[in-house]
Amino acid sequence: MCVMEGSGSGWCDECENGSIWTDQLLFSRTELAVVTALCVPLLLLGLLGNILTILVVWLRPQMRSTTYLYLSSMAVSDILMLALMPLDLYKLWWYRPWLLGDAVCKLSQFVSECCTFSSILHMTALGAERYLAVCFPLRARLLVTRGRVRALIGGLWGVAVLSSAPVMALVGVERVGGGDAECRSTQFAQSSGLMTAMLWLYNLYFIIPLALLTLLYGLIARTLRQRAHAHRDNTHRQTLRMMVVIVLVFVLCWLPFHVGRTLFSLTPEPGAGLYYISQYLNLVSFVLFYLSAAINPLLYNFLSARYRANVRSMLHLPPGPATELRHRAHPSLSSTHF
């Protein structure tokens, strides 16, 4: 994730008094050390949690519901994003000269954008699937099958790849300033209007799915309120609760990035104050970006008794106290909770 590209400005390699300078803004080594100290635990926890999510879905047959097929695919996306963290930390500390070549510059940004688009598309598709399951259960049984969901997941990744393809022309290695190579937005992207077009694409990928998910989850909540309480509806409520939390966390993690980039890009001649705000929003969004990739398994564990029980079983850990009590009270329901 090239958080500084959104501002249309690169880094300078001039370091004085233990600090790293941008064109107008100073990031101290202390600030960068804090960012690094926050991100490294996220890398370890995120990789462990997302790998466990994939394993528990594919090794435990009772976890291969259509919902968890989406979540395991999202876990793949999160792993790929987290795998790019060392490279992004390298960019933060030693942005210039760029020593890793043009291919690494382009591919790292492409993979980052592709995974971001993929996660958004997965959340939107899962929201639509939940809407069918709750509001049109008979139709959902015919339309929503594991085979079709697997095919749809492949299609979502295809759309994400196509949407991210322009990034290959958006960034590249160019020589600036004193002749040092830098991985940055290209002059072609800025002069041709490609950067502006991609900015609008990023914002549409954020705004439209958010609007659709708000509508779908609102309709689901209304339908559940109108129906008599039943065990299946309780399961739907648990699923809805978890998905709403996942979407809200995603929005909170990405909102500073979109606000900062849009605020700066739409201002014809941003002053030093606006540049300062934009760049520090980018620094905050750097941490939030990786938080969004690492936190989902923790949310599953906290909100889903089914996920929690199957992870403990896969790791040969004793069941938690709540699971034991529920199993003793309702043995037939112990595996049905989302």
Coordinates of C-alpha atoms in Angstrom, one line a residue:
M1 CA 0.0 0.0 0.0
C2 CA 1.7 3.2 -1.2
V3 CA 0.0 5.5 1.2
M4 CA 2.0 8.5 0.1
E5 CA 1.0 8.1 -3.6
G6 CA -2.5 9.4 -2.8
S7 CA -1.0 12.8 -2.1
G8 CA 0.7 13.0 -5.4
S9 CA 4.0 13.6 -3.7
G10 CA 7.1 11.5 -3.2
W11 CA 9.6 11.3 -0.5
C12 CA 13.0 13.0 -0.3
D13 CA 16.1 11.2 0.7
E14 CA 17.5 14.0 2.7
C15 CA 17.8 13.0 6.4
E16 CA 18.8 15.5 9.0
N17 CA 18.7 15.4 12.8
G18 CA 17.5 11.8 12.9
S19 CA 14.5 12.5 10.8
I20 CA 13.1 11.6 7.4
W21 CA 11.7 14.5 5.3
T22 CA 9.0 14.6 2.7
D23 CA 8.6 17.6 0.4
Q24 CA 7.0 19.8 3.1
L25 CA 6.5 17.4 6.0
L26 CA 8.8 15.9 8.6
F27 CA 8.3 12.3 9.9
S28 CA 10.7 11.7 12.8
R29 CA 12.3 8.4 13.3
T30 CA 10.4 8.1 16.6
E31 CA 7.1 8.4 14.7
L32 CA 8.2 5.8 12.1
A33 CA 9.4 3.5 14.9
V34 CA 6.0 3.7 16.6
V35 CA 4.3 2.8 13.3
T36 CA 6.7 -0.1 12.9
A37 CA 6.1 -1.3 16.4
L38 CA 2.4 -1.3 15.8
C39 CA 2.5 -3.0 12.5
V40 CA 4.9 -5.9 13.3
P41 CA 2.5 -7.5 15.9
L42 CA -0.4 -7.0 13.4
L43 CA 1.7 -8.9 10.8
L44 CA 2.3 -11.9 13.2
L45 CA -1.3 -12.0 14.6
G46 CA -2.8 -11.4 11.2
L47 CA -0.9 -14.2 9.4
L48 CA -1.6 -16.6 12.2
G49 CA -5.3 -15.8 12.4
N50 CA -6.0 -15.8 8.7
I51 CA -4.0 -19.1 8.1
L52 CA -6.1 -20.6 10.9
T53 CA -9.3 -19.4 9.2
I54 CA -8.4 -21.1 6.0
L55 CA -7.4 -24.3 7.7
V56 CA -10.5 -24.5 9.8
V57 CA -12.7 -24.0 6.8
W58 CA -11.0 -26.5 4.6
L59 CA -10.2 -29.1 7.3
R60 CA -13.5 -29.1 9.1
P61 CA -16.4 -30.2 6.9
Q62 CA -19.0 -28.6 9.1
M63 CA -17.4 -25.2 8.5
R64 CA -17.8 -25.3 4.7
S65 CA -20.9 -23.2 4.6
T66 CA -21.2 -20.6 1.8
T67 CA -20.6 -17.9 4.4
Y68 CA -17.2 -19.4 5.5
L69 CA -16.2 -20.0 1.8
Y70 CA -16.4 -16.2 1.4
L71 CA -14.5 -15.6 4.7
S72 CA -11.8 -18.0 3.8
S73 CA -11.3 -16.3 0.4
M74 CA -11.1 -13.0 2.2
A75 CA -8.5 -14.5 4.5
V76 CA -6.4 -15.3 1.4
S77 CA -6.7 -11.6 0.4
D78 CA -5.6 -10.5 3.9
I79 CA -2.6 -12.8 3.9
L80 CA -1.4 -11.4 0.6
M81 CA -1.8 -7.8 2.0
L82 CA 0.0 -8.7 5.2
A83 CA 2.8 -10.3 3.2
L84 CA 3.5 -6.9 1.6
M85 CA 4.0 -5.2 5.0
P86 CA 7.8 -5.6 5.1
L87 CA 8.0 -4.0 1.7
D88 CA 5.8 -1.1 2.8
L89 CA 7.8 -0.6 5.9
Y90 CA 10.9 -0.5 3.8
K91 CA 9.2 2.2 1.7
L92 CA 8.5 4.2 4.8
W93 CA 12.1 4.1 6.1
W94 CA 14.1 4.1 2.8
Y95 CA 11.8 5.4 0.1
R96 CA 14.7 6.7 -2.1
P97 CA 16.7 5.4 -3.8
W98 CA 14.5 2.5 -4.8
L99 CA 16.7 -0.6 -5.3
L100 CA 14.2 -3.3 -6.0
G101 CA 13.4 -2.6 -9.6
D102 CA 10.3 -1.6 -11.6
A103 CA 8.6 -5.0 -11.5
V104 CA 8.5 -5.1 -7.7
C105 CA 7.3 -1.5 -7.6
K106 CA 4.4 -2.2 -9.9
L107 CA 3.5 -5.7 -8.7
S108 CA 3.4 -4.8 -5.0
Q109 CA 1.0 -1.9 -5.6
F110 CA -1.1 -4.1 -8.0
V111 CA -1.4 -6.9 -5.5
S112 CA -2.3 -4.5 -2.7
E113 CA -5.1 -2.8 -4.7
C114 CA -6.3 -6.2 -6.1
C115 CA -6.7 -7.6 -2.6
T116 CA -8.4 -4.5 -1.4
F117 CA -10.9 -4.6 -4.2
S118 CA -11.4 -8.3 -3.7
S119 CA -12.2 -7.9 0.0
I120 CA -14.8 -5.2 -0.8
L121 CA -16.4 -7.4 -3.5
H122 CA -16.5 -10.4 -1.1
M123 CA -18.2 -8.4 1.6
T124 CA -20.8 -7.1 -0.9
A125 CA -21.5 -10.5 -2.3
L126 CA -21.8 -12.0 1.1
G127 CA -24.3 -9.3 2.1
A128 CA -26.4 -10.1 -1.0
E129 CA -26.2 -13.9 -0.1
R130 CA -27.3 -13.2 3.5
Y131 CA -30.2 -11.1 2.1
L132 CA -31.4 -13.9 0.0
A133 CA -31.0 -16.4 2.8
V134 CA -33.1 -14.4 5.3
C135 CA -35.6 -12.7 3.0
F136 CA -36.1 -15.4 0.3
P137 CA -35.0 -18.6 2.0
L138 CA -36.6 -20.9 -0.6
R139 CA -35.1 -19.1 -3.5
A140 CA -31.7 -19.1 -1.7
R141 CA -31.7 -22.8 -1.4
L142 CA -32.0 -23.2 -5.1
L143 CA -29.6 -20.4 -6.1
V144 CA -27.0 -20.4 -3.4
T145 CA -25.0 -23.6 -3.6
R146 CA -21.4 -24.3 -2.7
G147 CA -20.4 -24.9 -6.4
R148 CA -22.0 -21.6 -7.5
V149 CA -20.4 -19.7 -4.6
R150 CA -17.0 -21.1 -5.5
A151 CA -17.5 -20.0 -9.1
L152 CA -18.7 -16.5 -7.9
I153 CA -15.6 -16.2 -5.7
G154 CA -13.4 -16.9 -8.8
G155 CA -15.4 -14.2 -10.7
L156 CA -14.9 -11.7 -7.8
W157 CA -11.2 -12.2 -8.0
G158 CA -11.3 -11.8 -11.7
V159 CA -13.1 -8.4 -11.4
A160 CA -10.6 -7.3 -8.8
V161 CA -7.7 -8.2 -11.0
L162 CA -9.2 -6.2 -14.0
S163 CA -10.1 -3.2 -11.7
S164 CA -6.5 -3.1 -10.5
A165 CA -4.8 -3.5 -13.9
P166 CA -4.5 0.3 -14.5
V167 CA -2.2 0.4 -11.4
M168 CA 0.5 -1.1 -13.6
A169 CA 0.6 2.2 -15.5
L170 CA -0.2 4.3 -12.5
V171 CA 3.1 3.6 -10.6
G172 CA 6.6 2.9 -11.7
V173 CA 10.3 3.7 -11.0
E174 CA 11.3 7.2 -12.1
R175 CA 14.3 9.3 -11.3
V176 CA 13.5 12.5 -9.5
G177 CA 15.4 15.3 -7.7
G178 CA 19.1 14.5 -7.7
G179 CA 18.6 11.5 -10.0
D180 CA 17.7 8.9 -7.4
A181 CA 15.2 6.2 -8.5
E182 CA 11.8 6.3 -6.7
C183 CA 8.8 4.0 -6.8
R184 CA 6.0 6.6 -7.2
S185 CA 3.1 7.7 -9.4
T186 CA 4.4 8.2 -12.9
Q187 CA 4.4 11.4 -14.9
F188 CA 2.2 9.7 -17.4
A189 CA -0.4 8.9 -14.8
Q190 CA -0.5 12.6 -13.6
S191 CA -0.5 14.2 -17.1
S192 CA -3.0 11.7 -18.7
G193 CA -5.6 12.0 -16.0
L194 CA -5.2 8.3 -15.1
M195 CA -4.5 9.2 -11.5
T196 CA -7.7 11.2 -11.2
A197 CA -9.7 8.4 -12.9
M198 CA -8.3 5.8 -10.4
L199 CA -9.0 8.1 -7.5
W200 CA -12.7 8.1 -8.5
L201 CA -12.6 4.3 -9.0
Y202 CA -11.2 3.9 -5.5
N203 CA -13.9 6.1 -4.0
L204 CA -16.7 4.3 -6.0
Y205 CA -15.4 1.0 -4.7
F206 CA -15.8 2.4 -1.2
I207 CA -19.0 4.3 -1.5
I208 CA -21.2 2.0 -3.6
P209 CA -20.6 -1.2 -1.7
L210 CA -21.1 0.7 1.6
A211 CA -24.5 2.0 0.3
L212 CA -25.5 -1.5 -0.9
L213 CA -24.5 -3.2 2.3
T214 CA -26.3 -0.5 4.4
L215 CA -29.5 -1.2 2.4
L216 CA -29.2 -5.0 2.4
Y217 CA -28.5 -5.3 6.1
G218 CA -31.2 -2.8 6.9
L219 CA -33.7 -5.0 5.0
I220 CA -32.4 -8.1 6.7
A221 CA -32.8 -6.5 10.1
R222 CA -36.4 -5.4 9.3
T223 CA -37.3 -8.9 8.1
L224 CA -35.9 -10.5 11.3
R225 CA -37.8 -8.0 13.5
Q226 CA -41.1 -8.8 11.7
R227 CA -40.8 -12.5 12.0
A228 CA -41.5 -14.7 15.0
H229 CA -38.4 -15.8 16.9
A230 CA -37.1 -19.2 15.8
H231 CA -33.7 -20.9 16.2
R232 CA -32.9 -20.4 12.5
D233 CA -33.6 -16.7 12.9
N234 CA -31.3 -16.5 15.9
T235 CA -28.6 -18.0 13.8
H236 CA -29.3 -15.4 11.1
R237 CA -29.1 -12.7 13.7
Q238 CA -25.7 -14.0 14.9
T239 CA -24.5 -14.0 11.3
L240 CA -25.9 -10.5 10.6
R241 CA -24.3 -9.2 13.8
M242 CA -20.9 -10.5 12.8
M243 CA -21.0 -9.2 9.2
V244 CA -22.2 -5.8 10.3
V245 CA -19.2 -5.6 12.7
I246 CA -16.8 -6.7 10.0
V247 CA -18.1 -4.0 7.6
L248 CA -18.0 -1.3 10.2
V249 CA -14.4 -2.2 11.1
F250 CA -13.5 -2.1 7.4
V251 CA -15.1 1.3 7.0
L252 CA -13.4 2.8 10.1
C253 CA -10.1 1.5 9.0
W254 CA -10.4 2.9 5.4
L255 CA -12.2 6.1 6.0
P256 CA -9.1 8.2 7.0
F257 CA -7.3 7.1 3.9
H258 CA -10.1 8.0 1.5
V259 CA -10.8 11.3 3.3
G260 CA -7.1 12.3 3.3
R261 CA -6.5 11.4 -0.3
T262 CA -9.7 12.9 -1.6
L263 CA -9.2 16.1 0.4
F264 CA -5.7 16.6 -0.9
S265 CA -6.4 15.6 -4.5
L266 CA -9.5 17.8 -5.0
T267 CA -7.7 20.9 -3.7
P268 CA -6.1 22.8 -6.6
E269 CA -3.3 24.3 -4.6
P270 CA -3.1 22.7 -1.1
G271 CA -1.3 24.7 1.5
A272 CA 1.2 23.5 4.0
G273 CA -1.5 22.9 6.6
L274 CA -3.6 20.8 4.3
Y275 CA -0.5 18.9 3.2
Y276 CA 0.3 18.2 6.8
I277 CA -3.1 16.9 7.6
S278 CA -3.2 14.7 4.5
Q279 CA 0.2 13.2 5.1
Y280 CA -0.5 12.4 8.7
L281 CA -3.9 10.9 7.8
N282 CA -1.9 8.7 5.4
L283 CA 0.4 7.7 8.2
V284 CA -2.5 6.7 10.4
S285 CA -4.2 4.9 7.5
F286 CA -1.0 2.9 7.0
V287 CA -1.6 1.3 10.4
L288 CA -5.3 1.0 9.9
F289 CA -4.8 -0.7 6.6
Y290 CA -3.0 -3.6 8.2
L291 CA -5.3 -3.6 11.2
S292 CA -8.2 -4.3 8.8
A293 CA -6.3 -7.2 7.3
A294 CA -5.4 -8.7 10.7
I295 CA -8.5 -8.2 12.8
N296 CA -11.1 -10.3 11.0
P297 CA -10.1 -13.7 12.6
L298 CA -10.3 -12.0 16.0
L299 CA -13.8 -10.8 15.2
Y300 CA -14.8 -14.3 14.1
N301 CA -13.4 -15.8 17.3
F302 CA -15.2 -13.2 19.5
L303 CA -18.6 -13.2 17.7
S304 CA -18.9 -16.8 16.4
A305 CA -19.2 -19.7 18.8
R306 CA -19.1 -22.1 15.9
Y307 CA -15.8 -20.7 14.6
R308 CA -14.3 -20.6 18.1
A309 CA -15.3 -24.2 18.9
N310 CA -13.9 -25.6 15.6
V311 CA -10.6 -23.7 15.9
R312 CA -10.2 -25.1 19.4
S313 CA -11.1 -28.6 18.2
M314 CA -8.6 -28.4 15.3
L315 CA -5.8 -27.3 17.6
H316 CA -6.8 -30.1 20.1
L317 CA -7.6 -27.6 22.8
P318 CA -10.3 -28.2 25.4
P319 CA -13.7 -26.5 24.6
G320 CA -14.3 -23.2 26.3
P321 CA -16.6 -23.0 29.4
A322 CA -19.5 -21.5 27.4
T323 CA -19.3 -24.2 24.8
E324 CA -19.4 -26.9 27.5
L325 CA -22.4 -25.4 29.2
R326 CA -24.3 -25.0 25.9
H327 CA -23.5 -28.5 24.9
R328 CA -24.8 -29.9 28.2
A329 CA -28.0 -27.8 28.0
H330 CA -28.7 -28.4 24.3
P331 CA -26.6 -31.2 22.8
S332 CA -28.4 -31.1 19.5
L333 CA -27.7 -27.4 19.0
S334 CA -24.0 -27.4 19.8
S335 CA -22.8 -27.3 16.2
T336 CA -25.5 -25.0 14.7
H337 CA -24.4 -21.7 16.1
F338 CA -22.7 -19.4 13.6

